[in-house]
XYZ file of C-alpha atoms in Angstrom:
590
model
C -47.563 -50.735 -14.297
C -46.520 -46.590 -14.259
C -45.530 -45.282 -17.585
C -42.049 -43.124 -18.084
C -43.705 -39.983 -17.761
C -45.574 -41.183 -14.513
C -42.117 -42.362 -13.083
C -40.546 -38.647 -13.563
C -43.568 -36.988 -12.141
C -43.002 -39.274 -8.624
C -39.309 -38.431 -9.016
C -40.412 -34.671 -9.036
C -42.996 -35.569 -6.235
C -40.569 -36.903 -4.087
C -38.067 -33.923 -4.077
C -40.210 -31.530 -3.516
C -41.422 -33.647 -0.619
C -37.824 -33.504 0.435
C -37.232 -29.959 -0.153
C -40.376 -28.830 1.662
C -39.469 -30.850 4.833
C -36.269 -28.960 5.088
C -37.924 -25.635 5.790
C -37.413 -24.459 9.252
C -39.258 -20.936 8.827
C -41.724 -21.286 5.957
C -44.515 -19.419 7.727
C -41.997 -16.610 7.934
C -42.046 -13.698 5.328
C -39.272 -12.521 3.656
C -39.783 -9.084 5.323
C -40.107 -10.764 8.695
C -36.698 -12.516 8.039
C -34.682 -9.593 6.895
C -36.397 -7.678 9.888
C -34.650 -9.944 12.306
C -31.584 -9.835 10.418
C -31.482 -6.068 11.033
C -31.239 -5.119 7.395
C -35.158 -3.452 7.527
C -36.525 -1.698 10.029
C -40.166 -2.443 11.505
C -41.671 0.680 9.738
C -39.966 -0.533 6.522
C -41.289 -4.155 6.694
C -44.860 -2.839 7.779
C -44.512 -0.586 4.673
C -43.436 -3.546 2.550
C -46.684 -5.224 3.725
C -49.023 -3.159 2.979
C -47.419 -2.006 -0.219
C -47.226 -5.557 -1.411
C -51.352 -5.672 -0.995
C -52.273 -2.241 -2.590
C -49.795 -3.187 -5.418
C -50.723 -6.960 -5.922
C -46.866 -6.932 -6.003
C -44.254 -9.583 -4.115
C -42.808 -7.989 -1.183
C -39.095 -9.377 -3.099
C -39.943 -6.636 -5.825
C -41.177 -3.733 -3.338
C -38.033 -4.157 -1.240
C -35.590 -4.511 -4.630
C -37.298 -1.478 -5.899
C -36.633 0.554 -2.490
C -33.299 -0.397 -2.607
C -33.546 -1.682 1.333
C -31.351 -4.770 0.345
C -29.028 -6.225 -1.758
C -29.516 -9.870 -4.098
C -27.387 -11.240 -1.770
C -29.455 -10.313 1.522
C -32.389 -10.862 -0.231
C -31.402 -14.957 -1.224
C -29.878 -15.406 2.239
C -33.385 -14.667 4.142
C -35.171 -16.596 1.207
C -32.773 -19.575 2.079
C -34.109 -19.242 5.694
C -37.622 -19.766 4.342
C -37.077 -22.514 2.069
C -34.621 -24.331 4.336
C -31.860 -24.403 1.538
C -28.364 -23.467 2.183
C -26.854 -20.030 1.214
C -23.507 -19.950 -0.567
C -21.782 -17.079 -2.052
C -20.426 -18.688 -5.116
C -18.432 -15.825 -6.692
C -16.018 -16.240 -3.839
C -15.022 -19.960 -3.719
C -12.994 -21.977 -6.008
C -14.336 -24.828 -7.903
C -12.386 -27.474 -8.759
C -12.221 -28.356 -12.840
C -13.082 -32.216 -12.274
C -16.763 -30.786 -10.192
C -17.309 -28.140 -12.920
C -16.970 -31.152 -15.583
C -20.162 -32.752 -14.320
C -22.230 -30.024 -15.912
C -21.554 -28.347 -19.191
C -20.888 -24.698 -19.651
C -23.679 -24.552 -21.801
C -26.390 -26.197 -19.335
C -24.765 -23.923 -16.337
C -25.570 -20.712 -18.444
C -29.056 -22.163 -19.658
C -30.433 -22.649 -16.441
C -28.042 -20.179 -14.212
C -26.808 -23.204 -12.166
C -23.118 -24.170 -11.509
C -21.660 -27.259 -9.665
C -19.134 -26.135 -7.135
C -18.691 -29.397 -4.537
C -19.197 -33.238 -4.935
C -19.462 -35.641 -1.954
C -19.946 -39.165 -3.123
C -22.707 -39.870 -5.211
C -23.971 -36.149 -4.275
C -23.196 -32.937 -6.262
C -23.872 -29.570 -4.805
C -25.213 -27.334 -7.214
C -25.717 -23.340 -6.701
C -29.120 -22.124 -8.352
C -31.325 -19.066 -8.265
C -34.634 -21.049 -7.225
C -33.803 -24.517 -5.676
C -37.415 -25.224 -5.964
C -37.251 -25.536 -9.541
C -37.571 -29.599 -9.644
C -37.350 -29.342 -13.534
C -34.067 -27.680 -13.529
C -32.801 -29.909 -10.395
C -33.797 -33.561 -12.422
C -32.308 -32.348 -15.807
C -29.028 -31.672 -13.600
C -29.817 -34.987 -11.912
C -29.594 -36.386 -15.325
C -26.971 -34.694 -16.798
C -24.429 -35.179 -14.036
C -25.461 -39.026 -13.019
C -25.775 -37.787 -9.402
C -28.224 -36.861 -6.924
C -28.128 -33.089 -6.885
C -28.391 -30.895 -3.528
C -29.468 -27.439 -4.123
C -27.859 -24.509 -2.729
C -29.165 -20.844 -3.122
C -27.418 -18.009 -4.655
C -27.931 -14.726 -6.526
C -28.430 -15.080 -10.317
C -25.581 -12.277 -10.669
C -23.219 -14.413 -8.608
C -23.670 -17.733 -10.353
C -23.402 -15.779 -13.789
C -20.092 -14.318 -12.431
C -18.801 -17.507 -11.319
C -19.518 -19.279 -14.513
C -18.048 -16.546 -16.507
C -14.639 -16.930 -14.370
C -14.467 -20.678 -13.374
C -15.211 -22.180 -17.042
C -13.959 -20.065 -19.174
C -10.735 -18.557 -17.283
C -7.685 -20.584 -18.346
C -6.790 -21.719 -14.573
C -9.502 -24.164 -14.529
C -10.014 -25.308 -18.371
C -6.258 -25.929 -19.012
C -6.046 -27.500 -15.582
C -9.357 -29.820 -16.077
C -7.892 -30.794 -19.374
C -4.506 -31.319 -18.012
C -6.339 -33.820 -15.520
C -7.942 -35.592 -17.883
C -5.176 -36.943 -19.267
C -3.094 -37.602 -16.089
C -4.166 -41.026 -14.884
C -5.743 -41.369 -11.560
C -2.974 -43.462 -10.063
C -0.321 -41.080 -11.489
C 3.293 -42.558 -10.542
C 5.449 -39.890 -9.003
C 8.509 -42.229 -9.096
C 8.353 -41.782 -13.016
C 9.006 -38.151 -12.424
C 12.894 -38.118 -12.273
C 13.038 -40.470 -15.424
C 10.637 -38.249 -17.156
C 12.762 -35.300 -16.478
C 16.012 -37.004 -17.875
C 14.804 -37.879 -21.033
C 13.288 -33.963 -21.575
C 9.763 -35.639 -22.282
C 8.257 -33.554 -19.364
C 7.316 -30.551 -21.269
C 4.816 -32.520 -22.631
C 3.401 -34.148 -19.716
C 0.089 -32.847 -18.389
C 1.433 -32.299 -14.835
C 4.175 -30.151 -16.520
C 1.237 -28.320 -17.974
C -0.705 -27.969 -14.595
C 2.580 -26.076 -13.092
C 2.692 -23.976 -16.235
C -0.785 -22.926 -16.370
C -0.305 -21.903 -12.434
C 2.434 -20.070 -13.452
C 1.091 -18.404 -16.114
C -2.095 -17.639 -14.156
C -0.066 -15.776 -11.783
C 1.384 -13.230 -13.937
C -2.267 -12.525 -15.454
C -3.720 -11.847 -11.948
C -0.638 -10.113 -10.908
C 0.214 -12.620 -7.811
C 3.413 -12.332 -5.814
C 3.016 -15.817 -4.382
C 1.539 -18.986 -5.352
C 0.819 -21.359 -2.339
C 0.351 -25.194 -3.381
C -0.950 -26.705 -0.313
C -1.842 -30.300 0.923
C -4.905 -30.576 2.860
C -6.487 -33.822 4.115
C -8.358 -34.704 1.227
C -7.436 -32.275 -1.819
C -4.844 -29.961 -2.686
C -5.325 -26.115 -2.638
C -3.857 -23.241 -4.495
C -3.796 -19.942 -3.203
C -2.615 -16.458 -4.840
C -1.491 -13.751 -3.045
C -2.662 -10.558 -5.180
C -2.125 -7.170 -3.822
C -0.983 -8.654 -0.469
C -4.460 -10.676 -0.170
C -4.297 -14.787 -0.060
C -7.366 -15.804 -2.696
C -8.321 -19.410 -2.722
C -8.431 -19.770 -6.967
C -8.509 -23.754 -7.371
C -8.857 -27.123 -5.760
C -7.232 -30.426 -7.423
C -7.233 -34.132 -6.677
C -4.894 -35.062 -3.746
C -3.904 -37.752 -5.737
C -1.470 -35.543 -8.276
C -0.343 -33.396 -5.128
C 3.232 -35.452 -5.145
C 3.826 -35.189 -9.152
C 3.131 -31.697 -9.129
C 5.408 -30.630 -6.129
C 8.154 -32.923 -8.105
C 7.903 -30.992 -11.113
C 8.424 -27.739 -9.425
C 11.438 -29.407 -7.588
C 12.883 -30.673 -10.800
C 12.444 -26.701 -12.171
C 14.585 -25.845 -9.519
C 16.996 -28.426 -9.041
C 15.700 -29.667 -5.839
C 16.412 -32.910 -4.321
C 13.088 -34.965 -5.514
C 13.617 -37.747 -2.687
C 13.919 -35.561 0.401
C 10.613 -34.866 1.930
C 11.653 -34.602 5.523
C 13.415 -31.375 5.431
C 12.531 -27.445 3.662
C 14.557 -26.568 0.701
C 15.336 -23.506 -0.918
C 15.830 -22.778 -4.934
C 15.152 -20.320 -7.559
C 14.679 -20.828 -11.601
C 13.848 -18.533 -14.262
C 10.228 -18.807 -16.020
C 9.529 -17.163 -19.382
C 5.716 -16.606 -20.078
C 3.398 -14.098 -22.306
C 6.573 -11.989 -22.875
C 7.374 -12.071 -19.317
C 10.525 -12.667 -17.955
C 10.521 -13.992 -14.237
C 12.873 -15.171 -11.676
C 11.139 -17.766 -9.161
C 11.879 -18.367 -5.781
C 10.888 -21.609 -4.061
C 10.386 -23.139 -0.962
C 9.250 -26.288 0.227
C 8.278 -27.171 4.007
C 6.954 -30.807 5.083
C 3.454 -30.640 6.675
C 1.115 -33.258 8.353
C -0.330 -33.765 4.819
C 2.798 -33.502 2.715
C 5.114 -30.938 1.287
C 3.715 -27.447 0.901
C 5.559 -25.357 -1.890
C 5.269 -21.571 -1.821
C 6.376 -19.708 -5.347
C 7.547 -15.883 -5.227
C 6.799 -14.439 -8.223
C 9.811 -11.467 -9.108
C 9.464 -9.585 -12.814
C 12.599 -8.997 -14.473
C 10.702 -6.942 -16.878
C 9.508 -3.318 -15.767
C 11.162 -0.492 -14.144
C 11.528 0.579 -10.821
C 8.641 3.054 -9.778
C 9.592 6.676 -8.320
C 9.020 7.857 -5.049
C 5.916 9.857 -5.704
C 4.460 6.817 -7.261
C 4.715 4.623 -4.647
C 2.880 7.198 -2.483
C 5.282 9.680 -1.173
C 4.131 13.305 -1.116
C 4.505 16.544 0.177
C 6.560 17.270 3.519
C 7.028 13.369 3.518
C 8.676 13.366 0.381
C 10.608 16.348 0.803
C 12.060 15.088 3.894
C 13.600 12.002 2.673
C 14.440 13.743 -0.657
C 16.777 16.019 1.320
C 18.333 13.431 3.338
C 19.144 11.152 0.432
C 20.749 13.880 -1.032
C 23.122 14.121 1.729
C 26.836 12.794 1.194
C 27.117 10.639 4.216
C 24.530 9.244 6.966
C 22.006 6.280 7.837
C 18.637 6.384 6.218
C 16.698 3.222 7.610
C 12.899 2.005 6.346
C 11.087 0.176 9.012
C 7.798 -1.900 8.697
C 6.683 -5.737 8.679
C 7.856 -8.293 6.167
C 5.575 -7.711 2.877
C 5.216 -3.809 3.385
C 7.319 -3.050 0.539
C 10.816 -1.897 2.109
C 12.945 -3.096 -0.453
C 11.058 -1.442 -3.480
C 11.551 1.746 -1.410
C 15.112 1.190 -1.163
C 15.324 0.316 -4.966
C 13.403 3.546 -6.105
C 16.045 5.785 -4.017
C 18.547 3.693 -5.141
C 17.193 4.141 -8.861
C 17.029 8.089 -8.471
C 20.688 8.361 -7.117
C 21.962 5.995 -9.638
C 24.853 7.996 -11.788
C 28.360 7.517 -13.284
C 29.692 9.754 -10.858
C 28.702 7.504 -7.805
C 29.811 3.519 -6.891
C 26.533 1.875 -5.401
C 26.704 -1.113 -3.818
C 24.139 -3.429 -2.633
C 24.038 -6.542 -0.221
C 21.153 -8.093 -0.601
C 19.278 -11.561 0.422
C 17.600 -11.865 -2.003
C 18.147 -9.677 -5.071
C 14.539 -8.694 -5.923
C 15.455 -6.609 -9.072
C 18.541 -5.599 -11.152
C 19.221 -2.024 -11.366
C 21.633 -1.260 -14.090
C 25.056 0.124 -13.231
C 24.471 -0.813 -9.525
C 27.295 -3.672 -8.284
C 24.408 -5.992 -6.550
C 25.436 -8.824 -4.048
C 23.895 -11.774 -2.978
C 24.192 -13.228 0.400
C 25.705 -16.782 0.396
C 25.559 -17.726 4.210
C 26.615 -21.564 2.942
C 29.738 -20.148 1.768
C 30.429 -17.588 4.268
C 28.972 -14.353 2.163
C 26.884 -13.109 5.177
C 25.906 -9.400 5.808
C 28.407 -8.317 8.039
C 31.180 -9.901 5.920
C 30.155 -8.549 3.074
C 29.733 -5.144 4.577
C 33.364 -5.281 5.573
C 34.426 -6.206 2.018
C 32.486 -3.546 0.582
C 34.422 -0.790 2.514
C 37.515 -1.820 0.407
C 35.533 -1.644 -2.901
C 35.672 2.618 -2.407
C 31.806 2.768 -2.338
C 29.755 5.605 -2.346
C 26.559 4.534 -1.246
C 25.933 1.136 0.391
C 22.463 -0.340 0.743
C 22.547 -3.370 3.057
C 19.356 -5.402 3.061
C 18.641 -5.788 6.284
C 20.297 -4.939 9.974
C 19.635 -8.213 11.797
C 22.110 -8.163 14.652
C 24.620 -6.102 16.668
C 28.029 -6.938 14.202
C 25.725 -5.376 11.222
C 24.519 -2.628 13.270
C 28.138 -1.849 14.271
C 29.535 -1.742 10.520
C 26.700 0.280 9.033
C 27.818 2.851 11.828
C 31.500 2.445 10.925
C 30.800 2.562 7.530
C 28.271 6.375 7.539
C 31.318 7.521 10.072
C 33.771 7.164 7.603
C 31.987 8.974 4.815
C 29.452 6.506 3.245
C 25.591 7.167 2.811
C 24.222 3.867 4.014
C 20.609 2.639 3.598
C 18.936 -0.356 5.171
C 15.699 -1.877 6.552
C 14.786 -2.872 10.122
C 11.388 -4.737 11.241
C 9.934 -2.126 13.343
C 6.154 -1.359 13.654
C 7.051 2.652 12.922
C 9.738 4.818 12.281
C 9.897 5.969 16.226
C 10.530 2.744 17.180
C 13.633 2.054 14.789
C 15.907 4.150 17.081
C 15.268 2.247 20.533
C 15.736 -1.129 18.402
C 19.157 0.149 17.727
C 19.883 0.872 21.404
C 18.704 -2.829 22.078
C 21.408 -3.941 19.198
C 24.224 -2.395 21.767
C 24.627 0.248 19.686
C 25.945 3.521 21.327
C 23.697 6.211 22.085
C 26.032 9.104 20.662
C 26.665 7.000 17.485
C 23.268 6.575 16.756
C 22.675 10.035 17.350
C 25.408 11.065 15.039
C 24.836 8.825 12.013
C 20.993 8.073 11.707
C 19.361 11.308 9.756
C 16.025 9.760 8.514
C 13.732 6.815 9.385
C 10.961 6.276 7.098
C 7.981 3.783 8.217
C 5.630 2.513 5.641
C 2.864 -0.084 4.906
C 0.828 -1.140 1.823
C -2.758 -0.490 1.117
C -4.969 -1.952 -1.725
C -5.940 0.785 -4.358
C -9.807 0.923 -5.240
C -10.652 -0.078 -8.332
C -11.176 2.578 -10.993
C -13.209 0.605 -13.203
C -15.819 -0.238 -10.188
C -15.489 2.692 -7.962
C -18.368 3.892 -6.378
C -19.098 6.974 -4.025
C -20.955 7.029 -0.701
C -21.467 9.897 1.640
C -19.469 9.321 4.941
C -21.552 8.389 7.990
C -21.364 10.411 10.897
C -19.312 7.544 13.159
C -16.656 7.545 9.725
C -16.417 11.259 10.092
C -15.904 11.132 13.969
C -13.073 8.882 13.135
C -11.652 10.857 10.294
C -11.844 13.941 12.625
C -10.115 12.524 15.339
C -7.073 11.499 13.349
C -6.551 14.064 10.924
C -7.470 16.993 13.208
C -5.844 19.821 11.588
C -4.399 18.225 8.100
C -7.709 18.459 6.134
C -10.450 21.078 6.380
C -13.662 19.641 7.282
C -15.818 23.018 7.221
C -15.126 23.265 3.235
C -17.841 20.689 2.304
C -21.087 19.919 4.284
C -20.640 15.964 3.374
C -17.572 13.869 2.789
C -17.589 11.771 -0.197
C -15.544 8.207 0.418
C -15.437 5.551 -2.384
C -15.717 1.816 -2.296
C -14.811 -1.036 -4.890
C -17.980 -2.908 -6.061
C -16.014 -5.884 -7.548
C -15.623 -6.494 -11.291
C -14.079 -8.654 -13.626
C -10.913 -6.185 -13.953
C -10.006 -6.481 -10.070
C -11.150 -10.035 -9.618
C -14.214 -9.091 -7.614
C -12.456 -7.506 -5.030
C -13.071 -3.818 -5.350
C -9.178 -3.409 -5.302
C -6.437 -3.169 -7.805
C -3.014 -2.742 -7.383
C -1.349 -1.105 -4.199
C -0.218 2.133 -2.881
C 1.904 2.858 -0.105
C 1.207 4.687 3.182
C 4.511 6.629 4.880
C 6.021 8.210 7.809
C 9.250 10.198 7.844
C 11.080 11.102 10.898
C 13.740 13.208 10.763
C 16.363 13.041 13.197
C 16.203 16.732 14.762
C 18.231 18.242 17.508
C 15.497 17.771 19.913
C 15.283 13.820 18.888
C 19.108 13.693 19.093
C 18.946 14.515 22.731
C 16.088 11.989 23.270
C 18.245 9.242 21.853
C 21.062 10.140 24.047
C 18.532 9.840 27.033
C 17.306 6.624 25.685
C 13.784 7.738 25.752
C 11.031 5.399 24.610
C 9.500 5.006 21.241
C 5.958 6.725 22.295
C 7.935 10.031 23.609
C 10.263 10.028 20.353
C 6.766 9.826 18.174
C 5.256 12.717 20.128
C 8.278 15.013 19.683
C 8.538 14.129 16.132
C 4.300 14.896 15.419
C 5.118 18.091 17.244
C 7.787 19.012 14.748
C 5.488 18.336 11.894
C 5.372 14.268 11.212
C 2.874 13.332 9.729
C 1.963 9.304 11.041
C 1.036 6.176 8.482
C -2.528 6.405 9.622
C -2.728 9.750 9.087
C -1.574 9.665 5.341
C -3.677 6.775 5.083
C -6.723 8.562 5.849
C -5.903 11.501 3.627
C -5.610 8.971 0.848
C -9.117 7.502 1.810
C -10.980 11.386 1.776
C -8.754 11.815 -1.563
C -10.616 8.429 -2.649
C -7.605 6.074 -3.278
C -7.755 3.534 -0.643
C -10.679 2.642 1.740
C -10.863 2.865 5.501
C -11.211 -0.655 5.868
C -7.847 -1.187 4.236
C -5.899 1.738 6.298
C -6.835 -0.122 9.631
C -6.159 -3.168 8.527
C -2.552 -2.394 7.996
C -2.009 0.634 10.360
C -4.118 0.218 13.189
C -2.114 0.032 16.525
């Protein structure tokens, strides 16, 4: 009869045999795999082999010492050799329920972290998947069969620090323990009426999601039902990040809780709904816009977080400078005319308009805005919310504005021929009008107005200035690293910047990148800045509008007259180390 110790050894041997059977490339060496992947050149691979023999050291140590491959590349190569999948564990969310299968102290002690569970199998990221004793211990502790994945020590340590200790997973995990597996959404309305919902676990989950959104500076929170789970994503600095996976069974309860907060119809699940409510957390006062949408797996909820506290940034703080700032300042100082801000959704147009209005705001002028929705409150400015159900549209509101003795009018968006015509009439009667337009660049705004049946002579006599913009992420100052620009990147920079930057001053151009740290949530970016182009409607451009010229022809004349394009402004910010070339190309590449 086998002893306990013998049976343990048999288990370990079985696990070892199982792993060894999975090795598709066990005869290949680390340097060979890195060579195949193009990480090492053939000369470097040969050098590593010879040095390993000469020094009696592992090839891994020599590659690390020479700096020819990073930890992730080495781990991926090892994964091929031992036949175990590689996982970038710090780049993916982990369900609080999965984390609970291995305590934090165990994860830290052995540098392992569980990240998924299918049936009776727990997927665990490890530095050394061949460490059978750690595998056996993880199986004992969790009570499940363990499927090992290879990851770098740095990424596992980072994931442990973030996933276990961050308030999101911990708080949600605690609330999930209290929430019964068969949680009934039918009880939610009754709980809401009695006022006990503030103490309910589902209410705590929703509060935690919102508080975490404030903490990471998110602009939107997406709660998305999938087939077997609910995914929580946060839009941070314009990019969506998946942060949490919740059990599918509590999705309806979370949606119902959010609907109660927004006074929505809880039982209406077939139609989209919109609402808004206020939320306070950690000294922050937020205005939340809610939107629900029925999808194939249930209702998706998006919450837009709008801060009420904090001032409106100035134009230079937004990223305007030099000639672009001078031209915009000169045109907003005029007593009448139309100034348009252009760009796609989410490009910061409204923020720029708020900055302009804050600069012009004084007791001597009557400023009126017509918005959908009002995103920031500006003291002293008469802000009006569009209400289509009540008949208050951009067009009807603009008509009423003209009887309110305004000096400056801001219309949230020029959407149709009627709004265009009213904006032109307001300008012709001596008002300064600001608005936004959905075009890709500043030169495209003028033909767009013609498409809306505005007369060319009216556009040329009223529109004074058009600004195009995008927002790019700033490189995180805490983990900023410098690198010498390659010849390929230099060619791109010179082609775009031409005579705007003196490349002869320096032999080498230093660019910057973000390594990724705790401050920037391992993205390498922290905060955003705008890239702009400001087109002034000059005499030449006026003649082009009258001749109904194309956007490309108008842009060519504007550049000849000294306009710096968005791409050029972005590349100048790249050379200055404010952002990266990848960011500029992501938002401004034509």
